Short mmCIF file of C-alpha atoms and ligand atoms in Angstrom, two decimals:
data_model
loop_
_atom_site.label_atom_id
_atom_site.label_comp_id
_atom_site.label_asym_id
_atom_site.label_seq_id
_atom_site.Cartn_x
_atom_site.Cartn_y
_atom_site.Cartn_z
CA UNK N 11 39.87 -128.00 5.59
CA UNK N 12 38.45 -124.48 6.26
CA UNK N 13 36.72 -123.85 9.47
CA UNK N 14 33.17 -122.75 9.38
CA UNK N 15 33.79 -119.15 10.03
CA UNK N 16 36.22 -118.99 7.21
CA UNK N 17 33.77 -120.57 4.84
CA UNK N 18 30.92 -118.45 6.02
CA UNK N 19 33.01 -115.17 5.47
CA UNK N 20 34.31 -116.41 2.06
CA UNK N 21 30.68 -117.03 1.07
CA UNK N 22 29.56 -113.65 1.88
CA UNK N 23 32.50 -111.79 0.67
CA UNK N 24 32.22 -113.51 -2.84
CA UNK N 25 28.65 -113.74 -3.13
CA UNK N 26 27.74 -117.20 -2.63
CA UNK N 27 25.62 -116.91 0.28
CA UNK N 28 24.08 -114.15 2.10
CA UNK N 29 22.12 -114.31 5.57
CA UNK N 30 18.38 -113.72 4.57
CA UNK N 31 17.03 -110.09 5.18
CA UNK N 32 20.34 -109.04 6.93
CA UNK N 33 19.71 -105.25 6.93
CA UNK N 34 16.86 -106.33 9.30
CA UNK N 35 19.32 -108.62 11.57
CA UNK N 36 18.69 -111.80 9.60
CA UNK N 37 16.33 -114.61 9.97
CA UNK N 38 17.51 -117.62 11.80
CA UNK N 39 18.53 -120.40 9.49
CA UNK N 40 17.40 -118.93 6.19
CA UNK N 41 19.84 -117.91 3.60
CA UNK N 42 19.84 -116.44 0.31
CA UNK N 43 22.22 -117.51 -2.74
CA UNK N 44 24.18 -114.72 -4.34
CA UNK N 45 25.54 -114.57 -7.84
CA UNK N 46 28.20 -117.12 -7.43
CA UNK N 47 26.15 -119.26 -5.12
CA UNK N 48 23.02 -119.75 -7.59
CA UNK N 49 25.34 -120.49 -10.48
CA UNK N 50 26.88 -123.44 -8.14
CA UNK N 51 23.43 -124.45 -6.99
CA UNK N 52 21.76 -124.41 -10.50
CA UNK N 53 24.99 -126.74 -11.74
CA UNK N 54 24.56 -129.35 -8.87
CA UNK N 55 20.79 -129.48 -9.69
CA UNK N 56 21.21 -129.84 -13.15
CA UNK N 57 23.85 -132.57 -12.63
CA UNK N 58 21.55 -134.40 -10.39
CA UNK N 59 18.70 -134.19 -12.90
CA UNK N 60 20.91 -135.43 -15.74
CA UNK N 61 22.19 -138.28 -13.77
CA UNK N 62 18.75 -139.46 -12.16
CA UNK N 63 16.38 -138.52 -15.01
CA UNK N 64 18.19 -138.31 -18.24
CA UNK N 65 20.39 -141.16 -17.27
CA UNK N 66 17.52 -143.71 -16.49
CA UNK N 67 14.98 -144.27 -18.92
CA UNK N 68 12.56 -145.49 -16.16
CA UNK N 69 12.92 -142.39 -14.08
CA UNK N 70 10.58 -139.59 -14.77
CA UNK N 71 10.56 -135.94 -13.40
CA UNK N 72 7.78 -133.98 -11.75
CA UNK N 73 7.57 -130.54 -10.11
CA UNK N 74 4.95 -130.63 -7.40
CA UNK N 75 3.48 -127.84 -5.49
CA UNK N 76 4.95 -126.88 -2.05
CA UNK N 77 1.35 -126.43 -0.56
CA UNK N 78 -0.84 -129.92 -0.38
CA UNK N 79 -4.06 -130.99 0.79
CA UNK N 80 -3.57 -131.17 5.09
CA UNK N 81 -4.85 -134.80 4.80
CA UNK N 82 -1.80 -135.70 3.04
CA UNK N 83 0.40 -135.05 5.98
CA UNK N 84 -2.20 -137.05 8.14
CA UNK N 85 -1.68 -139.79 5.86
CA UNK N 86 2.31 -139.63 5.66
CA UNK N 87 2.31 -139.42 9.60
CA UNK N 88 3.94 -136.09 9.88
CA UNK N 89 1.25 -134.51 11.85
CA UNK N 90 1.62 -137.26 14.63
CA UNK N 91 5.09 -138.10 14.60
CA UNK N 92 7.54 -135.43 12.83
CA UNK N 93 8.80 -134.39 15.99
CA UNK N 94 11.92 -133.40 17.61
CA UNK N 95 12.68 -133.88 21.30
CA UNK N 96 13.66 -130.39 22.74
CA UNK N 97 14.80 -129.00 25.95
CA UNK N 98 15.59 -125.60 27.33
CA UNK N 99 18.36 -124.36 29.40
CA UNK N 100 16.33 -122.24 32.13
CA UNK N 101 19.78 -119.99 32.90
CA UNK N 102 20.43 -119.13 28.98
CA UNK N 103 16.91 -119.45 27.78
CA UNK N 104 18.63 -121.33 24.82
CA UNK N 105 16.87 -124.22 23.26
CA UNK N 106 18.60 -127.54 22.45
CA UNK N 107 17.70 -131.04 20.81
CA UNK N 108 17.96 -133.61 23.58
CA UNK N 109 19.42 -136.25 21.51
CA UNK N 110 21.83 -134.02 20.31
CA UNK N 111 23.10 -132.91 23.63
CA UNK N 112 23.36 -136.52 24.71
CA UNK N 113 25.44 -137.34 21.14
CA UNK N 114 27.75 -134.31 22.01
CA UNK N 115 28.46 -135.95 25.59
CA UNK N 116 28.97 -139.24 24.06
CA UNK N 117 31.53 -137.65 21.70
CA UNK N 118 33.40 -136.05 24.45
CA UNK N 119 33.39 -139.27 26.47
CA UNK N 120 35.14 -141.10 23.54
CA UNK N 121 37.62 -138.01 23.20
CA UNK N 122 38.58 -138.52 26.92
CA UNK N 123 39.04 -142.40 26.48
CA UNK N 124 36.12 -143.30 28.23
CA UNK N 125 34.86 -145.68 25.73
CA UNK N 126 33.02 -148.26 27.77
CA UNK N 127 30.84 -145.42 29.43
CA UNK N 128 30.43 -143.73 26.09
CA UNK N 129 29.08 -147.12 24.49
CA UNK N 130 26.54 -147.58 27.67
CA UNK N 131 25.33 -144.01 26.93
CA UNK N 132 24.77 -144.66 23.26
CA UNK N 133 22.94 -147.64 24.07
CA UNK N 134 20.81 -145.90 26.38
CA UNK N 135 20.11 -143.12 23.79
CA UNK N 136 19.06 -145.63 21.08
CA UNK N 137 16.83 -147.34 23.46
CA UNK N 138 15.40 -143.87 24.35
CA UNK N 139 14.80 -142.86 20.80
CA UNK N 140 12.92 -146.11 20.02
CA UNK N 141 10.55 -145.69 22.97
CA UNK N 142 7.07 -144.73 22.09
CA UNK N 143 7.46 -141.55 24.17
CA UNK N 144 11.25 -140.70 24.08
CA UNK N 145 10.89 -137.42 26.17
CA UNK N 146 11.05 -139.13 29.50
CA UNK N 147 14.24 -141.55 28.84
CA UNK N 148 16.05 -138.76 27.10
CA UNK N 149 15.68 -136.50 30.11
CA UNK N 150 16.61 -139.25 32.50
CA UNK N 151 19.91 -139.73 30.43
CA UNK N 152 20.63 -136.01 30.64
CA UNK N 153 19.93 -136.05 34.38
CA UNK N 154 21.84 -139.34 35.12
CA UNK N 155 24.92 -138.23 33.29
CA UNK N 156 24.69 -134.71 34.47
CA UNK N 157 25.11 -133.06 31.01
CA UNK N 158 25.67 -129.31 31.18
CA UNK N 159 24.23 -126.64 29.00
CA UNK N 160 27.10 -126.09 26.14
CA UNK N 161 26.33 -122.26 26.21
CA UNK N 162 26.07 -121.57 29.93
CA UNK N 163 27.52 -124.37 31.68
CA UNK N 164 24.31 -124.41 33.75
CA UNK N 165 22.53 -127.61 34.73
CA UNK N 166 19.01 -126.25 35.08
CA UNK N 167 17.06 -128.14 32.37
CA UNK N 168 13.34 -127.97 31.51
CA UNK N 169 11.54 -131.38 30.90
CA UNK N 170 12.09 -132.75 27.31
CA UNK N 171 9.10 -131.97 25.17
CA UNK N 172 8.19 -132.80 21.47
CA UNK N 173 8.26 -130.39 18.89
CA UNK N 174 6.46 -130.70 15.48
CA UNK N 175 8.66 -129.35 12.73
CA UNK N 176 6.06 -128.58 10.11
CA UNK N 177 5.27 -124.89 9.40
CA UNK N 178 1.66 -124.05 9.49
CA UNK N 179 -0.20 -121.53 7.54
CA UNK N 180 -3.78 -120.62 6.45
CA UNK N 181 -5.21 -120.98 2.91
CA UNK N 182 -7.97 -118.64 1.73
CA UNK N 183 -9.26 -115.41 3.17
CA UNK N 184 -11.26 -116.81 6.10
CA UNK N 185 -9.18 -118.01 9.05
CA UNK N 186 -10.50 -121.07 10.71
CA UNK N 187 -9.47 -124.57 11.78
CA UNK N 188 -10.28 -126.01 8.44
CA UNK N 189 -8.03 -123.77 6.66
CA UNK N 190 -4.95 -124.80 8.48
CA UNK N 191 -2.43 -125.91 5.82
CA UNK N 192 1.47 -126.83 6.07
CA UNK N 193 4.65 -126.09 4.13
CA UNK N 194 5.78 -129.29 2.94
CA UNK N 195 8.54 -130.81 5.34
CA UNK N 196 9.62 -133.28 2.25
CA UNK N 197 9.00 -133.15 -1.30
CA UNK N 198 8.25 -136.94 -1.53
CA UNK N 199 4.58 -136.65 -0.75
CA UNK N 200 4.08 -134.78 -3.87
CA UNK N 201 5.34 -137.99 -5.81
CA UNK N 202 3.46 -140.40 -3.76
CA UNK N 203 0.04 -138.75 -4.73
CA UNK N 204 0.84 -138.70 -8.27
CA UNK N 205 2.11 -142.35 -8.50
CA UNK N 206 -0.50 -143.28 -10.94
CA UNK N 207 -0.76 -140.00 -12.82
CA UNK N 208 2.96 -140.27 -13.93
CA UNK N 209 2.90 -144.04 -14.35
CA UNK N 210 -0.02 -143.97 -16.86
CA UNK N 211 0.95 -140.51 -18.70
CA UNK N 212 4.77 -141.75 -18.87
CA UNK N 213 3.62 -145.28 -19.58
CA UNK N 214 6.10 -146.81 -17.08
CA UNK N 215 5.94 -150.14 -15.60
CA UNK N 216 7.40 -151.35 -12.26
CA UNK N 217 10.11 -150.76 -11.53
CA UNK N 218 10.11 -147.16 -12.23
CA UNK N 219 11.02 -143.92 -10.33
CA UNK N 220 9.80 -140.44 -9.92
CA UNK N 221 12.21 -137.62 -9.32
CA UNK N 222 11.80 -134.07 -8.10
CA UNK N 223 13.94 -131.14 -6.98
CA UNK N 224 12.25 -128.63 -4.72
CA UNK N 225 11.94 -126.56 -1.45
CA UNK N 226 11.04 -128.15 1.88
CA UNK N 227 10.50 -126.46 5.32
CA UNK N 228 11.21 -127.42 8.52
CA UNK N 229 10.95 -125.47 11.88
CA UNK N 230 14.05 -126.74 13.06
CA UNK N 231 14.52 -126.67 16.96
CA UNK N 232 18.27 -125.78 16.71
CA UNK N 233 19.35 -123.92 13.51
CA UNK N 234 23.45 -123.80 13.51
CA UNK N 235 26.13 -124.49 11.27
CA UNK N 236 25.30 -122.27 8.49
CA UNK N 237 23.38 -123.86 5.45
CA UNK N 238 23.73 -127.40 7.07
CA UNK N 239 20.41 -127.24 8.86
CA UNK N 240 17.82 -124.59 7.54
CA UNK N 241 14.53 -123.74 7.91
CA UNK N 242 13.88 -123.40 4.28
CA UNK N 243 15.85 -125.48 2.19
CA UNK N 244 15.87 -127.63 -1.08
CA UNK N 245 15.74 -131.44 -1.48
CA UNK N 246 16.50 -133.58 -4.59
CA UNK N 247 14.42 -136.95 -3.97
CA UNK N 248 13.74 -139.78 -6.07
CA UNK N 249 11.12 -142.52 -5.17
CA UNK N 250 11.55 -145.83 -7.08
CA UNK N 251 8.62 -148.06 -7.16
CA UNK N 252 9.31 -151.86 -6.95
CA UNK N 253 7.56 -155.20 -6.40
CA UNK N 254 7.48 -156.11 -2.83
CA UNK N 255 10.16 -158.56 -2.14
CA UNK N 256 12.78 -156.77 -4.56
CA UNK N 257 13.34 -153.63 -2.47
CA UNK N 258 16.50 -154.85 -0.78
CA UNK N 259 18.07 -155.08 -4.24
CA UNK N 260 16.99 -151.64 -5.40
CA UNK N 261 18.06 -150.09 -2.10
CA UNK N 262 21.66 -151.69 -2.49
CA UNK N 263 21.73 -150.72 -6.15
CA UNK N 264 20.75 -146.91 -5.62
CA UNK N 265 22.99 -146.79 -2.61
CA UNK N 266 25.75 -147.43 -4.69
CA UNK N 267 24.68 -145.12 -7.48
CA UNK N 268 24.23 -142.40 -5.17
CA UNK N 269 27.63 -142.68 -3.60
CA UNK N 270 29.28 -142.74 -7.15
CA UNK N 271 27.47 -139.57 -7.82
CA UNK N 272 29.13 -137.82 -5.06
CA UNK N 273 32.52 -139.17 -5.96
CA UNK N 274 31.85 -138.10 -9.59
CA UNK N 275 31.38 -134.39 -8.49
CA UNK N 276 34.93 -134.76 -7.13
CA UNK N 277 34.00 -135.25 -3.35
CA UNK N 278 37.26 -137.01 -1.70
CA UNK N 279 36.33 -140.55 -0.97
CA UNK N 280 37.94 -140.37 2.51
CA UNK N 281 35.47 -137.68 3.73
CA UNK N 282 32.49 -139.80 2.81
CA UNK N 283 31.02 -142.92 4.51
CA UNK N 284 27.98 -144.82 5.13
CA UNK N 285 25.97 -144.61 8.49
CA UNK N 286 23.14 -147.10 9.52
CA UNK N 287 20.19 -145.54 11.16
CA UNK N 288 19.82 -146.59 14.66
CA UNK N 289 16.24 -145.33 14.78
CA UNK N 290 14.18 -145.93 11.68
CA UNK N 291 11.77 -143.36 10.79
CA UNK N 292 8.15 -144.25 10.86
CA UNK N 293 7.91 -145.54 7.44
CA UNK N 294 11.10 -147.27 6.73
CA UNK N 295 12.39 -150.81 7.15
CA UNK N 296 15.99 -150.10 6.31
CA UNK N 297 17.75 -146.75 6.05
CA UNK N 298 21.23 -145.39 5.76
CA UNK N 299 22.93 -142.10 5.20
CA UNK N 300 25.79 -140.92 3.24
CA UNK N 301 27.75 -138.91 5.58
CA UNK N 302 30.50 -136.29 5.01
CA UNK N 303 33.19 -135.42 7.38
CA UNK N 304 32.61 -131.78 8.00
CA UNK N 305 34.84 -129.66 10.49
CA UNK N 306 31.88 -129.94 12.93
CA UNK N 307 32.08 -133.90 12.68
CA UNK N 308 30.55 -136.64 10.48
CA UNK N 309 26.96 -135.71 9.28
CA UNK N 310 24.21 -136.83 6.89
CA UNK N 311 24.28 -135.39 3.59
CA UNK N 312 21.89 -137.86 1.62
CA UNK N 313 19.30 -140.64 3.06
CA UNK N 314 18.64 -143.89 1.23
CA UNK N 315 15.53 -145.14 2.63
CA UNK N 316 13.60 -148.31 1.98
CA UNK N 317 9.86 -146.92 2.75
CA UNK N 318 8.02 -150.09 2.31
CA UNK N 319 4.60 -149.64 1.14
CA UNK N 320 3.88 -147.18 3.73
CA UNK N 321 3.03 -144.05 2.21
CA UNK N 322 1.05 -145.51 -0.67
CA UNK N 323 -0.92 -147.64 1.65
CA UNK N 324 -1.84 -144.48 3.76
CA UNK N 325 -2.65 -142.53 1.02
CA UNK N 326 -4.95 -145.24 -0.27
CA UNK N 327 -6.48 -145.46 3.19
CA UNK N 328 -7.02 -141.78 3.87
CA UNK N 329 -8.17 -140.79 0.17
CA UNK N 330 -10.07 -143.79 -0.56
CA UNK N 331 -8.25 -144.12 -4.08
CA UNK N 332 -6.77 -147.38 -4.97
CA UNK N 333 -2.86 -147.34 -4.88
CA UNK N 334 -2.33 -150.72 -6.21
CA UNK N 335 -0.26 -151.75 -9.37
CA UNK N 336 -1.49 -154.32 -11.82
CA UNK N 337 1.34 -156.40 -12.91
CA UNK N 338 0.77 -157.37 -16.55
CA UNK N 339 3.23 -160.08 -16.62
CA UNK N 340 2.33 -161.92 -13.30
CA UNK N 341 -1.46 -160.74 -13.45
CA UNK N 342 -0.93 -159.88 -9.58
CA UNK N 343 -1.96 -156.69 -7.99
CA UNK N 344 -0.16 -155.11 -4.98
CA UNK N 345 0.90 -151.86 -3.57
CA UNK N 346 4.40 -151.16 -4.69
CA UNK N 347 7.22 -150.77 -2.22
CA UNK N 348 9.41 -147.48 -2.45
CA UNK N 349 13.16 -146.93 -2.32
CA UNK N 350 13.90 -143.39 -1.76
CA UNK N 351 16.97 -141.46 -2.38
CA UNK N 352 16.88 -138.15 -0.83
CA UNK N 353 19.58 -135.73 -0.80
CA UNK N 354 19.78 -131.91 0.46
CA UNK N 355 20.93 -129.58 -2.41
CA UNK N 356 22.05 -126.87 0.20
CA UNK N 357 23.90 -129.53 2.16
CA UNK N 358 25.45 -130.86 -0.91
CA UNK N 359 26.59 -127.17 -1.70
CA UNK N 360 28.11 -126.79 1.91
CA UNK N 361 29.92 -130.22 1.44
CA UNK N 362 31.03 -129.10 -1.92
CA UNK N 363 32.52 -125.86 -0.69
CA UNK N 364 34.42 -127.39 2.34
CA UNK N 365 35.76 -130.12 -0.04
CA UNK N 366 36.91 -127.84 -2.73
CA UNK N 367 38.50 -125.36 -0.14
CA UNK N 368 42.30 -125.47 -0.39
CA UNK N 369 44.84 -122.97 1.05
CA UNK N 370 48.68 -123.13 0.24
CA UNK N 371 51.53 -121.01 0.32
CA UNK N 372 52.63 -119.66 -3.12
CA UNK N 373 55.58 -117.30 -3.26
CA UNK N 374 55.38 -116.26 0.52
CA UNK N 375 51.63 -115.53 0.11
CA UNK N 376 48.56 -117.70 0.83
CA UNK N 377 46.68 -118.83 -2.08
CA UNK N 378 43.17 -119.71 -1.43
CA UNK N 379 41.57 -122.01 -3.90
CA UNK N 380 38.21 -123.69 -4.53
CA UNK N 381 39.06 -126.81 -6.44
CA UNK N 382 35.53 -127.27 -7.63
CA UNK N 383 34.94 -129.74 -10.56
CA UNK N 384 34.90 -127.63 -13.62
CA UNK N 385 31.40 -128.53 -14.58
CA UNK N 386 30.20 -127.03 -11.05
CA UNK N 387 32.39 -124.13 -10.68
CA UNK N 388 30.26 -120.66 -11.25
CA UNK N 389 32.43 -119.36 -13.91
CA UNK N 390 34.00 -122.05 -16.16
CA UNK N 391 36.43 -119.43 -17.65
CA UNK N 392 38.00 -115.98 -17.02
CA UNK N 393 39.17 -113.73 -19.89
CA UNK N 394 41.89 -111.10 -19.27
CA UNK N 395 43.88 -108.91 -21.41
CA UNK N 396 47.58 -108.70 -19.93
CA UNK N 397 47.41 -104.94 -19.80
CA UNK N 398 44.67 -102.31 -20.72
CA UNK N 399 46.46 -101.23 -24.11
CA UNK N 400 47.74 -102.29 -27.58
CA UNK N 401 44.64 -103.61 -28.79
CA UNK N 402 44.42 -106.32 -25.73
CA UNK N 403 41.08 -105.53 -24.47
CA UNK N 404 39.56 -105.59 -27.85
CA UNK N 405 40.84 -109.06 -28.36
CA UNK N 406 40.17 -110.16 -24.94
CA UNK N 407 36.41 -109.06 -25.58
CA UNK N 408 36.05 -110.87 -28.86
CA UNK N 409 37.21 -114.28 -27.25
CA UNK N 410 34.98 -113.60 -24.21
CA UNK N 411 32.07 -113.19 -26.49
CA UNK N 412 32.80 -116.39 -28.54
CA UNK N 413 33.23 -118.26 -25.19
CA UNK N 414 29.85 -116.91 -23.76
CA UNK N 415 28.00 -119.18 -26.30
CA UNK N 416 29.36 -122.25 -24.56
CA UNK N 417 30.37 -121.17 -20.89
CA UNK N 418 29.67 -118.80 -17.86
CA UNK N 419 32.46 -116.40 -18.58
CA UNK N 420 34.00 -113.40 -16.43
CA UNK N 421 35.71 -110.74 -17.90
CA UNK N 422 38.38 -108.69 -16.07
CA UNK N 423 40.86 -106.03 -16.96
CA UNK N 424 41.45 -104.34 -13.63
CA UNK N 425 44.68 -104.58 -11.68
CA UNK N 426 47.83 -106.93 -12.00
CA UNK N 427 47.17 -110.04 -13.63
CA UNK N 428 48.62 -112.34 -10.74
CA UNK N 429 45.71 -110.49 -8.56
CA UNK N 430 43.36 -111.26 -11.17
CA UNK N 431 44.32 -115.00 -10.98
CA UNK N 432 44.19 -115.32 -7.36
CA UNK N 433 40.52 -113.65 -7.33
CA UNK N 434 39.54 -116.31 -9.57
CA UNK N 435 41.30 -119.19 -7.73
CA UNK N 436 39.25 -118.06 -4.69
CA UNK N 437 35.92 -118.64 -6.31
CA UNK N 438 37.18 -121.92 -8.16
CA UNK N 439 37.21 -120.62 -11.97
CA UNK N 440 39.28 -123.66 -13.52
CA UNK N 441 40.52 -121.74 -16.60
CA UNK N 442 41.99 -118.26 -17.06
CA UNK N 443 42.65 -117.07 -20.61
CA UNK N 444 45.31 -114.26 -21.11
CA UNK N 445 45.77 -112.17 -24.12
CA UNK N 446 49.20 -110.90 -24.23
CA UNK N 447 51.78 -109.22 -26.36
CA UNK N 448 52.45 -112.48 -28.58
CA UNK N 449 48.61 -112.73 -29.36
CA UNK N 450 48.94 -109.90 -31.88
CA UNK N 451 51.69 -111.70 -33.62
CA UNK N 452 50.46 -115.18 -33.86
CA UNK N 453 46.91 -115.55 -32.62
CA UNK N 454 47.61 -117.42 -29.54
CA UNK N 455 46.61 -117.04 -25.95
CA UNK N 456 47.74 -118.64 -22.57
CA UNK N 457 45.34 -120.68 -20.67
CA UNK N 458 46.10 -121.08 -17.08
CA UNK N 459 44.90 -124.08 -14.97
CA UNK N 460 43.50 -123.30 -11.58
CA UNK N 461 44.96 -126.30 -9.78
CA UNK N 462 48.32 -126.61 -11.15
CA UNK N 463 48.65 -122.98 -11.91
CA UNK N 464 50.62 -124.06 -15.13
CA UNK N 465 49.72 -122.49 -18.45
CA UNK N 466 49.12 -123.78 -22.25
CA UNK N 467 49.76 -121.74 -25.06
CA UNK N 468 47.25 -122.12 -27.99
CA UNK N 469 45.61 -120.59 -30.55
CA UNK N 470 42.67 -118.40 -29.42
CA UNK N 471 40.27 -120.21 -31.88
CA UNK N 472 41.10 -123.46 -30.13
CA UNK N 473 40.20 -122.36 -26.65
CA UNK N 474 36.73 -123.56 -26.70
CA UNK N 475 37.57 -127.37 -27.60
CA UNK N 476 40.49 -127.09 -25.36
CA UNK N 477 38.33 -126.20 -22.26
CA UNK N 478 35.71 -128.92 -23.29
CA UNK N 479 38.31 -131.73 -23.55
CA UNK N 480 40.14 -130.59 -20.24
CA UNK N 481 36.57 -130.82 -18.74
CA UNK N 482 35.89 -134.16 -19.92
CA UNK N 483 39.16 -135.57 -18.80
CA UNK N 484 38.99 -133.90 -15.61
CA UNK N 485 40.00 -135.71 -12.41
CA UNK N 486 40.10 -134.40 -8.76
CA UNK N 487 43.38 -132.98 -7.68
CA UNK N 488 45.15 -135.60 -5.82
CA UNK N 489 43.20 -138.59 -7.03
N1 LIG I 796 11.85 -137.58 2.26
C1 LIG I 796 12.84 -138.12 3.16
C2 LIG I 796 13.64 -136.99 3.80
O1 LIG I 796 13.02 -136.12 3.94
P1 LIG I 796 15.60 -136.54 5.42
O2 LIG I 796 16.55 -137.56 5.92
O3 LIG I 796 14.58 -136.05 6.67
O4 LIG I 796 14.54 -137.46 4.57
C3 LIG I 796 16.84 -135.73 3.35
O5 LIG I 796 16.00 -135.70 4.46
C4 LIG I 796 17.94 -134.84 3.11
O6 LIG I 796 17.44 -133.41 3.16
C5 LIG I 796 19.14 -134.98 4.31
O7 LIG I 796 20.04 -135.68 4.13
C6 LIG I 796 19.64 -133.50 4.23
O8 LIG I 796 20.72 -133.32 3.15
C7 LIG I 796 18.31 -132.72 3.70
N2 LIG I 796 17.73 -131.82 5.08
C8 LIG I 796 16.91 -132.36 5.95
N3 LIG I 796 16.72 -131.39 6.74
C9 LIG I 796 17.51 -130.09 6.33
C10 LIG I 796 17.68 -129.00 6.91
N4 LIG I 796 16.84 -128.65 8.16
N5 LIG I 796 18.41 -128.11 6.25
C11 LIG I 796 18.88 -128.52 5.14
N6 LIG I 796 18.97 -129.63 4.44
C12 LIG I 796 18.19 -130.73 5.20
#
């Protein structure tokens, strides 16, 4: 697997991701997608939408605004409880998440074989995180364990403080306390407040889900690891409304479906695992994550949460509007329970980049290849004339024009064909079509496979169908 630096450099060099406003020194934990990155991102989002919305007749889509009435965030609990415990190193003036410092310490103890002590610290961490005010017990663990600053090596900490992650802004021209609003820290609330609107207009009955893809904002205390933890990011969330008492079944069902979705994108199964939450969020009665083994450790990519009726009940309380559902079959009235699937789009992209990255030695050179699922690759096909003469560019352009109707196509006629293949391997283009001397004689071209580097020769007219068939039959390399 690539290390983080290799991936950051590849992403920038080939136009997947750029640091935001880089000519001004960048903006912490904010990134922009370049020409190849935006293609990958759109394909991942599209695949999620097709699976969740088109794949289920009881899941409807919406697209809610980022700005919402400020009371939404009081009702949801975010104003009061959406905090991270932070601590500052007085020597380096760097800020850390207190819980992450302790987790790092536990990982080091485990690595050194001190498993009993690691388990003890872990138990104290869980207890601290579940306390009403975790700041004091977290600080005590850091002090008792003598945890030093990772950057300066100093042991000169400020007390632990809670830090609210929501970005604030003002609405309207006149600034005042009443004008304070927030950039949404999750897309879910836009779904909860429209529960009745969607149910009525789409004529759904429970159980049914509402899906959404959109931006979320969190003023993360520590922003590291590239697009893993961003301050502006995108979520793909679905809230599934069920009858109370049936949530466990829906929770299991959606957890399995979501894992299968990631596997269907070609992510290696051995790098995915389940992780049960140790500290449940303020709204949940059960929660687990799908984690991926990044080079910096196992980390969450998607959360599956059983959110009870917390959100709808609170919105009913704060808005005074009924959030109850009337079950026509049983004639019962109840506030539905909610099972949520919540995956970060950017984090999925980071996972896919790591998972697809592969280096191998070919004829004495290092070949770097992104083995994306063909349906996700930014370019599906590249078209080359073998040389820039003998009518080959004209024929290649005609094939390119034909394929453009179906795929995102890249045309290249510069340099040795071997170099052109390598450049496409590096960005994950699964198929390269080459027009050569034989094309003028019998109308055939070669199609080279990114993963095996083998070539098939076929009539140029058949290339479109050939690529469609190969994409439909694709299995991840090594599967
Ligand atoms: N509505 C529930 C919710 O927001 P979460 O576990 O806080 O749950 C869900 O977030 C997913 O959103 C995470 O699994 C992760 O993929 C993504 N995510 C959260 N914070 C992020 C950040 N700062 N940068 C990038 N992705 C993030």
